[in-house]
mmCIF file of C-alpha atoms and ligand atoms in Angstrom:
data_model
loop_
_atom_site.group_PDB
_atom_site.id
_atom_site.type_symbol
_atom_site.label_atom_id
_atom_site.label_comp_id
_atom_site.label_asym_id
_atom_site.label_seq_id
_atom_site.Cartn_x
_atom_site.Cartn_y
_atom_site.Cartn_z
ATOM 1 C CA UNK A 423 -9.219 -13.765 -2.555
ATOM 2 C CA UNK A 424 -11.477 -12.446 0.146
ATOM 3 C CA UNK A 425 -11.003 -8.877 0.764
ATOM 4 C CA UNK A 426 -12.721 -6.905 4.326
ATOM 5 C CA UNK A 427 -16.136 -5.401 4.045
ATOM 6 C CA UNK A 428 -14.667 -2.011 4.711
ATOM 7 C CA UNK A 429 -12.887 -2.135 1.998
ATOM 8 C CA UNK A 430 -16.168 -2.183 -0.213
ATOM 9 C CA UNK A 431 -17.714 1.099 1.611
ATOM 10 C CA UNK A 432 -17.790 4.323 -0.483
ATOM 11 C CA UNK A 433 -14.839 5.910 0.220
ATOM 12 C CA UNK A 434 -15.980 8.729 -1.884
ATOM 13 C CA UNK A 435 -18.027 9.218 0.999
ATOM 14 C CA UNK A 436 -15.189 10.485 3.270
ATOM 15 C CA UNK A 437 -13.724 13.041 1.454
ATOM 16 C CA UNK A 438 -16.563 15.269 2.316
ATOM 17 C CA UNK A 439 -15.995 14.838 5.966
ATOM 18 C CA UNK A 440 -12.090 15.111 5.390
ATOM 19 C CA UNK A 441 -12.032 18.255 3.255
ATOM 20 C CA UNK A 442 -14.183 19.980 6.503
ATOM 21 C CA UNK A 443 -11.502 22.850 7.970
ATOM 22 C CA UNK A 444 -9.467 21.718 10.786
ATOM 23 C CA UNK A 445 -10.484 24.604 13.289
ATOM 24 C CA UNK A 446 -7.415 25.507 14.706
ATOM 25 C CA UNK A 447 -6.511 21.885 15.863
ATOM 26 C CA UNK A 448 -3.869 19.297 15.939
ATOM 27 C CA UNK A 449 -4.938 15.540 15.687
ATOM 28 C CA UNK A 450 -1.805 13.388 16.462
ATOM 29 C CA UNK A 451 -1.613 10.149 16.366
ATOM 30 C CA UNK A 452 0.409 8.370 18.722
ATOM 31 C CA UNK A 453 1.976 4.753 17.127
ATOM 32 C CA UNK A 454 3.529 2.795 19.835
ATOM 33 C CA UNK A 455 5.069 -0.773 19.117
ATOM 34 C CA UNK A 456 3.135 -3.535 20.931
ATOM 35 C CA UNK A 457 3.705 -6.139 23.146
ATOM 36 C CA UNK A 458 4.939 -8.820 21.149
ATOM 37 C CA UNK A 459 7.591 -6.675 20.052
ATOM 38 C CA UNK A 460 6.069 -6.964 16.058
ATOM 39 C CA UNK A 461 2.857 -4.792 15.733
ATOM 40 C CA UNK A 462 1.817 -1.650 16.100
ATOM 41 C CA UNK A 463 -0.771 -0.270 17.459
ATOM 42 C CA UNK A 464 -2.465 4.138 17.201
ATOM 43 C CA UNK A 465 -4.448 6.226 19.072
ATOM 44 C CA UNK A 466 -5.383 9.807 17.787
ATOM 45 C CA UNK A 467 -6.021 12.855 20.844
ATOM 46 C CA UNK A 468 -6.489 16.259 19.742
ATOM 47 C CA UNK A 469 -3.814 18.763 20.866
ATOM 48 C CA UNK A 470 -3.447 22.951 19.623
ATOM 49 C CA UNK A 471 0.070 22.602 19.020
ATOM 50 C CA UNK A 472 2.106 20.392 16.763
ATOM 51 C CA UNK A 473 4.496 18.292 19.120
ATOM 52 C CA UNK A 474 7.662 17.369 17.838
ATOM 53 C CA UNK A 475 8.947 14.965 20.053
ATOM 54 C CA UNK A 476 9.345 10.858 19.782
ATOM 55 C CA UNK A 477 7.767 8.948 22.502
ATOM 56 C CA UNK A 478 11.310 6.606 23.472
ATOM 57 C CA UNK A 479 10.104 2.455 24.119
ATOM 58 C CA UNK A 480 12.737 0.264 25.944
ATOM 59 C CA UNK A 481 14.616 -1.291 22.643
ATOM 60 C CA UNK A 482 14.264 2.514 21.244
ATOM 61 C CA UNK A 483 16.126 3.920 24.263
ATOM 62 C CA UNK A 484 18.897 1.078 24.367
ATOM 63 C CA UNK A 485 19.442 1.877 20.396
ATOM 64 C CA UNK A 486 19.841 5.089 20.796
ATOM 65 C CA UNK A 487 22.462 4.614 23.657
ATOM 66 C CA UNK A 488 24.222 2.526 21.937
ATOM 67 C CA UNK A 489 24.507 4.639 18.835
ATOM 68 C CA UNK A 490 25.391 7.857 20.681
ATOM 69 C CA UNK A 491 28.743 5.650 21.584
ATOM 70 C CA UNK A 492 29.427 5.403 18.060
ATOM 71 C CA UNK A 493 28.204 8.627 16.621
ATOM 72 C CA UNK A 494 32.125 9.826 15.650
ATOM 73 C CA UNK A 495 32.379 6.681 12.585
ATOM 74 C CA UNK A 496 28.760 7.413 11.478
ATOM 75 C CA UNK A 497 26.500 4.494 10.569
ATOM 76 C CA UNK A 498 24.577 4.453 7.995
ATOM 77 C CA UNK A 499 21.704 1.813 7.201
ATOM 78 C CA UNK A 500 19.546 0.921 4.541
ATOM 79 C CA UNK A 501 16.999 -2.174 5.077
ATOM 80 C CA UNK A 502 14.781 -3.786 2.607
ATOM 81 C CA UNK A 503 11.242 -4.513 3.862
ATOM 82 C CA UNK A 504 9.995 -7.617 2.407
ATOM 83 C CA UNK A 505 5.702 -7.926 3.022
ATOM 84 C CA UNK A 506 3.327 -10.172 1.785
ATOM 85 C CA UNK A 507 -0.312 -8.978 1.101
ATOM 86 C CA UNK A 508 -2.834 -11.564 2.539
ATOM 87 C CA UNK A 509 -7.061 -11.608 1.666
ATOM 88 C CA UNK A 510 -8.273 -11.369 5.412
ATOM 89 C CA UNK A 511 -9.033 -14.960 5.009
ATOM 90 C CA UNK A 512 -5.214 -15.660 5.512
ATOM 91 C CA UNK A 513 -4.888 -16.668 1.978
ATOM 92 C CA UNK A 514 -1.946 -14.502 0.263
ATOM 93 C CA UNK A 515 -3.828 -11.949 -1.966
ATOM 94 C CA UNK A 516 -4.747 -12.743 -5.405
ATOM 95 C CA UNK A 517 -3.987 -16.131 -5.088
ATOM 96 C CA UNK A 518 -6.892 -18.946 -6.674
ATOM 97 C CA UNK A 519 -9.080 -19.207 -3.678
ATOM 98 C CA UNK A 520 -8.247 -23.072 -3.698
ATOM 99 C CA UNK A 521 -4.899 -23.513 -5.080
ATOM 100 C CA UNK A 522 -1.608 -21.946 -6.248
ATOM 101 C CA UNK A 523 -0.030 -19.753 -8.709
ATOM 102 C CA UNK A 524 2.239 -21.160 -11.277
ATOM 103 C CA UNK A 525 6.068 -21.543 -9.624
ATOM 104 C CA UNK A 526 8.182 -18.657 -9.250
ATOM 105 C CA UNK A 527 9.568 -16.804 -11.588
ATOM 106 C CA UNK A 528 7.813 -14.521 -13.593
ATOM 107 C CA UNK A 529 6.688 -12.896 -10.685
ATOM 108 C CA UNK A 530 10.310 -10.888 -9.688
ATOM 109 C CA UNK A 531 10.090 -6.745 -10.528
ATOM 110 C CA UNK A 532 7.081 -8.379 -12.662
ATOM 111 C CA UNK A 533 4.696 -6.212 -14.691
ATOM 112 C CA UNK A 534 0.895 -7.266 -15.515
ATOM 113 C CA UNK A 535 -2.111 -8.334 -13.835
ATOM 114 C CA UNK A 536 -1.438 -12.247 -13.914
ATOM 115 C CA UNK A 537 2.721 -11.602 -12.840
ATOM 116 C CA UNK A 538 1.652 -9.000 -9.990
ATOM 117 C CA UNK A 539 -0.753 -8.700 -7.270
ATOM 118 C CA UNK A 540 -1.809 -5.392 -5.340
ATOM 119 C CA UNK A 541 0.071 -2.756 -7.081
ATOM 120 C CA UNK A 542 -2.206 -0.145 -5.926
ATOM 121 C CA UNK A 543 -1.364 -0.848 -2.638
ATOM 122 C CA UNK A 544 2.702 -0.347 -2.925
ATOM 123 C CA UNK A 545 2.198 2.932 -5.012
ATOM 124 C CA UNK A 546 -0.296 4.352 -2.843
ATOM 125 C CA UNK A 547 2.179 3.567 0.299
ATOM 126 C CA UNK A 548 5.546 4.765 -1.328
ATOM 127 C CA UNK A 549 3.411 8.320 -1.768
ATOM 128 C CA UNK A 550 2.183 8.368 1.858
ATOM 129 C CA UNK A 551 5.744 7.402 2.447
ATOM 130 C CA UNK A 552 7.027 10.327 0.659
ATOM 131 C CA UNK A 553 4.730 12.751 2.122
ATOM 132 C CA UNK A 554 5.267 11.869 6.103
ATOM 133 C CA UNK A 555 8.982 12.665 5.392
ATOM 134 C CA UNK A 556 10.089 8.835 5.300
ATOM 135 C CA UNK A 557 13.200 8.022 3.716
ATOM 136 C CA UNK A 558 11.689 5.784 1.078
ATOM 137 C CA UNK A 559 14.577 5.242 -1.309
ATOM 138 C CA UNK A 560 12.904 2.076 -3.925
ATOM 139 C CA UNK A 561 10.186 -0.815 -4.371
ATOM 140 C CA UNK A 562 10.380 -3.704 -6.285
ATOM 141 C CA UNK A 563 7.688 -6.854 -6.657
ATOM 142 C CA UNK A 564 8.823 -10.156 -5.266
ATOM 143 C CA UNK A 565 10.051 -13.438 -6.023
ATOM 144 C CA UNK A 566 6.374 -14.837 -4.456
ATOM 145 C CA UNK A 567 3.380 -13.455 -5.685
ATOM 146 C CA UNK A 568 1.739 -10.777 -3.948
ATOM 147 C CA UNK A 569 5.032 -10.310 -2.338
ATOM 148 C CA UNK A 570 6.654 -7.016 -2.054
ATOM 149 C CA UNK A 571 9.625 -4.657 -0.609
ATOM 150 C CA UNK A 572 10.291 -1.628 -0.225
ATOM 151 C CA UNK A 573 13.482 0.033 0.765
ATOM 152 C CA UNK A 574 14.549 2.620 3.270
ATOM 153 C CA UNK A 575 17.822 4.558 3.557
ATOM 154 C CA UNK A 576 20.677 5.213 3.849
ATOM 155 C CA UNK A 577 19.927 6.414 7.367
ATOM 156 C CA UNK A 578 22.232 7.537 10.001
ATOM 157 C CA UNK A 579 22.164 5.489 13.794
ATOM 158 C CA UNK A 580 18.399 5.744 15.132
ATOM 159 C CA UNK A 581 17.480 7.020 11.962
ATOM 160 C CA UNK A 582 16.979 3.103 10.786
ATOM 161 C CA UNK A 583 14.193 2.130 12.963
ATOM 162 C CA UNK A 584 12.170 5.593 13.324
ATOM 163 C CA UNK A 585 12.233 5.427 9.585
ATOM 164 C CA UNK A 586 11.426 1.547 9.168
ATOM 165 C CA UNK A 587 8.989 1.742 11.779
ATOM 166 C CA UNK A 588 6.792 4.858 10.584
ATOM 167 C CA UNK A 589 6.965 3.353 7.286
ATOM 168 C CA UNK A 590 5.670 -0.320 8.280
ATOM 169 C CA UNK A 591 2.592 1.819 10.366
ATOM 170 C CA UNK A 592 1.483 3.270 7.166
ATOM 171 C CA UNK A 593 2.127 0.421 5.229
ATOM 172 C CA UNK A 594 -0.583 -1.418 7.388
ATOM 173 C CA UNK A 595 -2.832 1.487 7.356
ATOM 174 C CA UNK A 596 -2.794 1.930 3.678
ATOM 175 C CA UNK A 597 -3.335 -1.959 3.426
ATOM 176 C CA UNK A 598 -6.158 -1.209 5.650
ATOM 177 C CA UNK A 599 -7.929 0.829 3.218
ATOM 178 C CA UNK A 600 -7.601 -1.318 0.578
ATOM 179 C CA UNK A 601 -9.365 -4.122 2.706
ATOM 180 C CA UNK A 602 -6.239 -6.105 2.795
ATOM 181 C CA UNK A 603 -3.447 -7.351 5.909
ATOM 182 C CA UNK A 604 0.758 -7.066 5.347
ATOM 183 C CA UNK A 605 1.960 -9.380 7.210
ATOM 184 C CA UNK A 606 5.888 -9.578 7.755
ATOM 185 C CA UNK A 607 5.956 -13.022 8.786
ATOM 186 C CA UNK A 608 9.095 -14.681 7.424
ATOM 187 C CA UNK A 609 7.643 -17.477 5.541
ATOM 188 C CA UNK A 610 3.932 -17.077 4.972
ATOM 189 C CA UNK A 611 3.573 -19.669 2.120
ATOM 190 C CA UNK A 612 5.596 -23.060 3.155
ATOM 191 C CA UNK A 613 7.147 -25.036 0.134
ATOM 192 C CA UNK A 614 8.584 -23.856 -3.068
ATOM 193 C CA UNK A 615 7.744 -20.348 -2.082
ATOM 194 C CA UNK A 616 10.024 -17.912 -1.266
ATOM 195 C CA UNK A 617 10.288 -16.231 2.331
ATOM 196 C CA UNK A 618 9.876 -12.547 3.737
ATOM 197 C CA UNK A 619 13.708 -11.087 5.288
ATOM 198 C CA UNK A 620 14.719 -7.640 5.764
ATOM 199 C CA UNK A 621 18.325 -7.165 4.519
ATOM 200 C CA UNK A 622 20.525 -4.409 6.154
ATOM 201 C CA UNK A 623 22.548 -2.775 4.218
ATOM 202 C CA UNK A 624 25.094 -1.275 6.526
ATOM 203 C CA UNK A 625 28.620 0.823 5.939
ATOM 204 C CA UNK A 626 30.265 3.339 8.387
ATOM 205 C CA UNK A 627 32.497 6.167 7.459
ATOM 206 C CA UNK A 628 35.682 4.277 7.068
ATOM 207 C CA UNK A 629 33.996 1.715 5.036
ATOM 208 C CA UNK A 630 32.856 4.599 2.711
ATOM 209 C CA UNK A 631 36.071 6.017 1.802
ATOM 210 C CA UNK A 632 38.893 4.900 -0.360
ATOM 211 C CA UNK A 633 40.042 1.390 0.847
ATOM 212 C CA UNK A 634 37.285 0.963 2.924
ATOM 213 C CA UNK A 635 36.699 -2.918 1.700
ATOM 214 C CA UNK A 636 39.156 -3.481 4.267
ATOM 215 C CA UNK A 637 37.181 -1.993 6.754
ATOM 216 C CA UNK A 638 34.392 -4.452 5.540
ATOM 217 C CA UNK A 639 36.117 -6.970 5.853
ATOM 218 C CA UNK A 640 37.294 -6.638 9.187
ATOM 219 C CA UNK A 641 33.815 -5.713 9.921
ATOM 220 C CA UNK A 642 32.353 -9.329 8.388
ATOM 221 C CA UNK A 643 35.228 -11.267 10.201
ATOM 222 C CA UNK A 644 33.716 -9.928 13.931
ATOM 223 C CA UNK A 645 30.233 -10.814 12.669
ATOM 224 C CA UNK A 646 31.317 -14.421 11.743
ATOM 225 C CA UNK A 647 32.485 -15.203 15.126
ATOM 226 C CA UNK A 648 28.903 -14.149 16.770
ATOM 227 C CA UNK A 649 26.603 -15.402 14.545
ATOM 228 C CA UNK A 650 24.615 -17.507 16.932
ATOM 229 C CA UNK A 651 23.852 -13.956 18.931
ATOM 230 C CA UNK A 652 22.691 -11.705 15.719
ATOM 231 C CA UNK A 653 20.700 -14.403 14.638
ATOM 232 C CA UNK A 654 18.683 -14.825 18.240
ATOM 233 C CA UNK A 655 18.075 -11.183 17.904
ATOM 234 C CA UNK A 656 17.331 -11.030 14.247
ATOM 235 C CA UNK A 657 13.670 -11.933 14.640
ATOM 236 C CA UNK A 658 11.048 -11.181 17.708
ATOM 237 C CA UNK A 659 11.525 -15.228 18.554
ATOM 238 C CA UNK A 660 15.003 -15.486 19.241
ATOM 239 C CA UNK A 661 15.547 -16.973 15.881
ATOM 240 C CA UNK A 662 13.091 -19.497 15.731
ATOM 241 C CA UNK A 663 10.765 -17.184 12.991
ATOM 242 C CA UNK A 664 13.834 -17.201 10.999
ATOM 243 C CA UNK A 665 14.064 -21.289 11.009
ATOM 244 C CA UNK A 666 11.764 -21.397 9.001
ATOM 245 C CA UNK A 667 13.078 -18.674 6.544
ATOM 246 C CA UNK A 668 16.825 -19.500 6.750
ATOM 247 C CA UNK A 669 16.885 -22.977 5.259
ATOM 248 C CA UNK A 670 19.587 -22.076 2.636
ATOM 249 C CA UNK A 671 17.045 -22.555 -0.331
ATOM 250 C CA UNK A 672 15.094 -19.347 -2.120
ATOM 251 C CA UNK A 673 17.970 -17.270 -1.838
ATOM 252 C CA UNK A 674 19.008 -17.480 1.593
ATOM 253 C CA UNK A 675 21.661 -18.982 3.863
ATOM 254 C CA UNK A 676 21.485 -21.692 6.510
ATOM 255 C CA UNK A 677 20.863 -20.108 10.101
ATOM 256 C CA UNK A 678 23.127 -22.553 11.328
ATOM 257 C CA UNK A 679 26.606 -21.030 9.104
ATOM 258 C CA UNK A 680 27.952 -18.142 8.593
ATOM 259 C CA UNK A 681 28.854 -17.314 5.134
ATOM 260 C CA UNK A 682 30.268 -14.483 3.497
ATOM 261 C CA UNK A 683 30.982 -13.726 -0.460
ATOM 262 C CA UNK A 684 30.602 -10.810 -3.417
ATOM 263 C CA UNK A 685 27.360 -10.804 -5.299
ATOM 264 C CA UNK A 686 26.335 -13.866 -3.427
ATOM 265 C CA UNK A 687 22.765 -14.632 -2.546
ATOM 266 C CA UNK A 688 23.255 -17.899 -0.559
ATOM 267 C CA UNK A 689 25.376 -16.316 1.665
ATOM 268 C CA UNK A 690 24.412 -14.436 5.595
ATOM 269 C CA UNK A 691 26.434 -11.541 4.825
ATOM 270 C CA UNK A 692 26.877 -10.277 0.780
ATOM 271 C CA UNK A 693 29.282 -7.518 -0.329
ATOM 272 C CA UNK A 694 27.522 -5.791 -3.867
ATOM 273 C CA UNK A 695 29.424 -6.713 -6.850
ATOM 274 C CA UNK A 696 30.019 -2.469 -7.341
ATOM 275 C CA UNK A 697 31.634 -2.816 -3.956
ATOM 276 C CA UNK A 698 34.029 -5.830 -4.702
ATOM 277 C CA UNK A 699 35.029 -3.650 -7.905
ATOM 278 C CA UNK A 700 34.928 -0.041 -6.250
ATOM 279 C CA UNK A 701 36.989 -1.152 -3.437
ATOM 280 C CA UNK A 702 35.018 0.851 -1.131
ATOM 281 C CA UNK A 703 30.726 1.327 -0.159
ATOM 282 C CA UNK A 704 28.801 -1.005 2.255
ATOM 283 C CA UNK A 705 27.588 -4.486 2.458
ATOM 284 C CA UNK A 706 24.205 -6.690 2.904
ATOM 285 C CA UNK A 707 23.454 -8.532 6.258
ATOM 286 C CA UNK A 708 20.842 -11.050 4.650
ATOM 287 C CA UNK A 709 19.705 -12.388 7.799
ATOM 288 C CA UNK A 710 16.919 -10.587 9.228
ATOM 289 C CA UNK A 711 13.766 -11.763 9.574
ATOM 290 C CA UNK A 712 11.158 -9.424 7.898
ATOM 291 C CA UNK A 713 9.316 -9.256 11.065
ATOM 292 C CA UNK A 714 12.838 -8.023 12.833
ATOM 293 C CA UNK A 715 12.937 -4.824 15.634
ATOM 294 C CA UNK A 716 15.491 -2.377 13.139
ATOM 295 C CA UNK A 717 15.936 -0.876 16.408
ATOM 296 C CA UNK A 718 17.886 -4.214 17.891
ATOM 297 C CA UNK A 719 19.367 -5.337 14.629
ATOM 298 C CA UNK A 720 21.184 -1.762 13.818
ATOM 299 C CA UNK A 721 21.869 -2.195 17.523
ATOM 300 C CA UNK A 722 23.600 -5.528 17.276
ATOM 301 C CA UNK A 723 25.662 -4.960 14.189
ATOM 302 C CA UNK A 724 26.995 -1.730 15.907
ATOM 303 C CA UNK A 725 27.639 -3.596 18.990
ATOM 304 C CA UNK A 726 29.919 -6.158 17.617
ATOM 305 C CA UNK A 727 31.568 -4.070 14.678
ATOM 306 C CA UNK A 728 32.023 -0.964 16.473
ATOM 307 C CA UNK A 729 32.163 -2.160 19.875
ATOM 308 C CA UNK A 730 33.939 -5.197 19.486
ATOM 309 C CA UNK A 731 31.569 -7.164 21.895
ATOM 310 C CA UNK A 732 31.844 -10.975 21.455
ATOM 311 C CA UNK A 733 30.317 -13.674 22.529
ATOM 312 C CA UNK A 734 26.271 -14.260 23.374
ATOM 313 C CA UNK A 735 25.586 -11.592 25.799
ATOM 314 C CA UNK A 736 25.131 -7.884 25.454
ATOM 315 C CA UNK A 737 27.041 -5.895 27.487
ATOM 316 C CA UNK A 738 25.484 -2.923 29.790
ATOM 317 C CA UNK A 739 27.385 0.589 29.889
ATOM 318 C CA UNK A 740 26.872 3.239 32.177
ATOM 319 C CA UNK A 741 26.578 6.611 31.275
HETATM 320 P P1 ADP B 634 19.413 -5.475 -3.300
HETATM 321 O O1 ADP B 634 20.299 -5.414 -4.511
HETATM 322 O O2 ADP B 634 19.999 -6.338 -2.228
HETATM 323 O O3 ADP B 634 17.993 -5.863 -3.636
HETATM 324 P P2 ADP B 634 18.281 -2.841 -2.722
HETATM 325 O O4 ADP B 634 18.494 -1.962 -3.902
HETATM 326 O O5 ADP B 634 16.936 -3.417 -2.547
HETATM 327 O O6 ADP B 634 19.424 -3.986 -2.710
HETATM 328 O O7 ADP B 634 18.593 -2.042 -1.381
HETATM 329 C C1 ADP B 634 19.798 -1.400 -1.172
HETATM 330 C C2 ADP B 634 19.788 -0.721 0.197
HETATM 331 O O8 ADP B 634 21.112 -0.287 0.504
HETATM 332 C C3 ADP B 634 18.902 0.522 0.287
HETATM 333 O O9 ADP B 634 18.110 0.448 1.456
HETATM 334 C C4 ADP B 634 19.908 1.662 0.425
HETATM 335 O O10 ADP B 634 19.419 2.714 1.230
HETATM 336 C C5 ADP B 634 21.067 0.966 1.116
HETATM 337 N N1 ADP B 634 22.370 1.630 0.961
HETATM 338 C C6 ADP B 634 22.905 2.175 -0.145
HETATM 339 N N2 ADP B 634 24.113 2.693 0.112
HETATM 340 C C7 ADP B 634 24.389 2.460 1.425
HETATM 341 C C8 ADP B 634 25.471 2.741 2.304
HETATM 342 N N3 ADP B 634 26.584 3.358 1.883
HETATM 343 N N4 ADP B 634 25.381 2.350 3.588
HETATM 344 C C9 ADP B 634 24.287 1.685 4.029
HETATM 345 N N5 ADP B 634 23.233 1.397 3.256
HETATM 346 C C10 ADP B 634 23.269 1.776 1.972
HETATM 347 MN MN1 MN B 635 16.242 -5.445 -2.526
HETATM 348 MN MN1 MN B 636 14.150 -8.683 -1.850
HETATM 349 MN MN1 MN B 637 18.999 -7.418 -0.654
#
């Protein structure tokens, strides 16, 4: 397990510096999404005023478009983050330095120091979370060791990926000061181990009321006939990330099917057991990748169940 050598400095160090008044100004950091359409990147300038505004990137503005058209049946979202803590030697954290773990199992909502790996780490984020105004709503250990999620939601339209976003920023700079790297690829440990997805929990208004599981339905049947185009825009790489994830072992589907069912795992889309009973709530797209734009996947599942778009391509409206 090899941890950075900032991670060993005296962080006691820094709280006298940090505890120094402010003088008046504003640092803000600016967190842009980079290039390759998965990482993010900051840079701090000092301003005297507290802006308020979001800085809008391409897939951001497109989102945002699209869920202005369907503001009137107000979607709601809720996605699970799935990370995996790694030593910056690339090995997953905690892990023998030559070797594995014992198989899988024990490790799932685990509690102890040989069941789970980097506790400090989720806490410390959920709180940071909490305290930038994030709509953190659970956490949970992993199936994998050193594995993790964390859940956001429900949020409304563009909500989803401002929220998801922020969150994964500060999840990296917490891991950061802990001398550690989150990584959200989609299956970090090859073999018997399982992979990292980011369900999305999804429902609209109808779907919410009394005899809304037809509404879910109807919703699941326009999603089966285009699952070749959610699942090219389900991860940065057009779905080939997710081939490696989607192999329908560990809990997942094949990315070649479609598959629906209640309280199934196995399957791309799963309606909650409380649902099926209720009659009424939301229901799980299982698909995404964990490294997945929320801005394009919220996108996508409006597009085709509020839209009706079919087919592979997108289409463009004018204002
Ligand atoms: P799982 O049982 O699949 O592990 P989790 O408890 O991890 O589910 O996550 C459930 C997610 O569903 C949360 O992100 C939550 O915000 C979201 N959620 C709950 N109710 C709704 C709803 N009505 N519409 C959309 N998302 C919802
Ligand atoms: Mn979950
Ligand atoms: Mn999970
Ligand atoms: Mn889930």
């Amino acid at each position: 397990m090899s941890v950075s050598h900032s991670s060993r400095l005296n962080k006691g160090v820094r709280d006298q510096y940090m505890k120094l008044p402010q003088a008046g100004m504003v640092q803000v950091t600016y967190v842009w999404i980079d290039g390759t359409g998965e990482g993010v990147r900051c840079k701090t300038k000092t301003l005297d005023y507290e802006p308020k505004s979001i800085e809008e990137t391409n897939l951001r503005h497109t989102c945002r478009r699209i869920m202005d058209m369907v503001a009137d049946q107000h979607p709601w979202f809720g996605m699970e983050q799935e990370y995996t803590l790694l030593g910056i030697n690339g090995h997953p954290f905690g892990w023998p330095e030559n070797g594995f773990p014992g198989p899988q199992g024990p490790y799932y909502c685990g509690v102890g120091a040989d069941k789970v790996y980097g506790r400090n780490i989720m806490e410390c984020h959920y709180k940071a979370c909490f305290y930038a105004g994030i709509k953190i709503c659970g956490t949970n250990a992993e199936v994998m060791p050193s594995q993790w999620e964390f859940q956001v939601g429900p949020c409304e339209g563009i909500d989803m990926g401002d929220h998801l976003w922020m969150a994964r920023f500060i999840l990296h700079r917490v891991c950061e000061d802990f001398g550690v790297v989150a990584t959200l690829d989609p299956k970090p440990m090859t073999g018997n181990w399982n992979g990292a997805g980011c369900h999305t929990n999804y429902s609209t208004e109808n779907m919410r009321k009394e005899g809304g599981l037809k509404h879910i339905e109807d919703a699941i049947e326009k999603l089966g006939k285009r699952h070749n185009y959610h699942i090219c825009v389900y991860d940065p790489q057009g779905g080939k990330d997710n081939s490696r994830r989607l192999t329908g072992q560990h809990a997942t589907s094949s990315i070649h099917e479609f598959s629906a069912g209640v309280a199934n795992r196995g399957a791309s889309i799963c309606i909650p057991r409380q649902v099926g009973q209720e009659g009424f709530g939301y229901f799980e797209d299982r698909r995404p990748a964990a490294n997945c734009d929320p801005y394009v996947v919220t996108e996508a599942l409006a597009r085709t169940t509020l839209l009706n778009e079919t087919g592979s391509e997108t289409k463009y409206y004018a204002n």
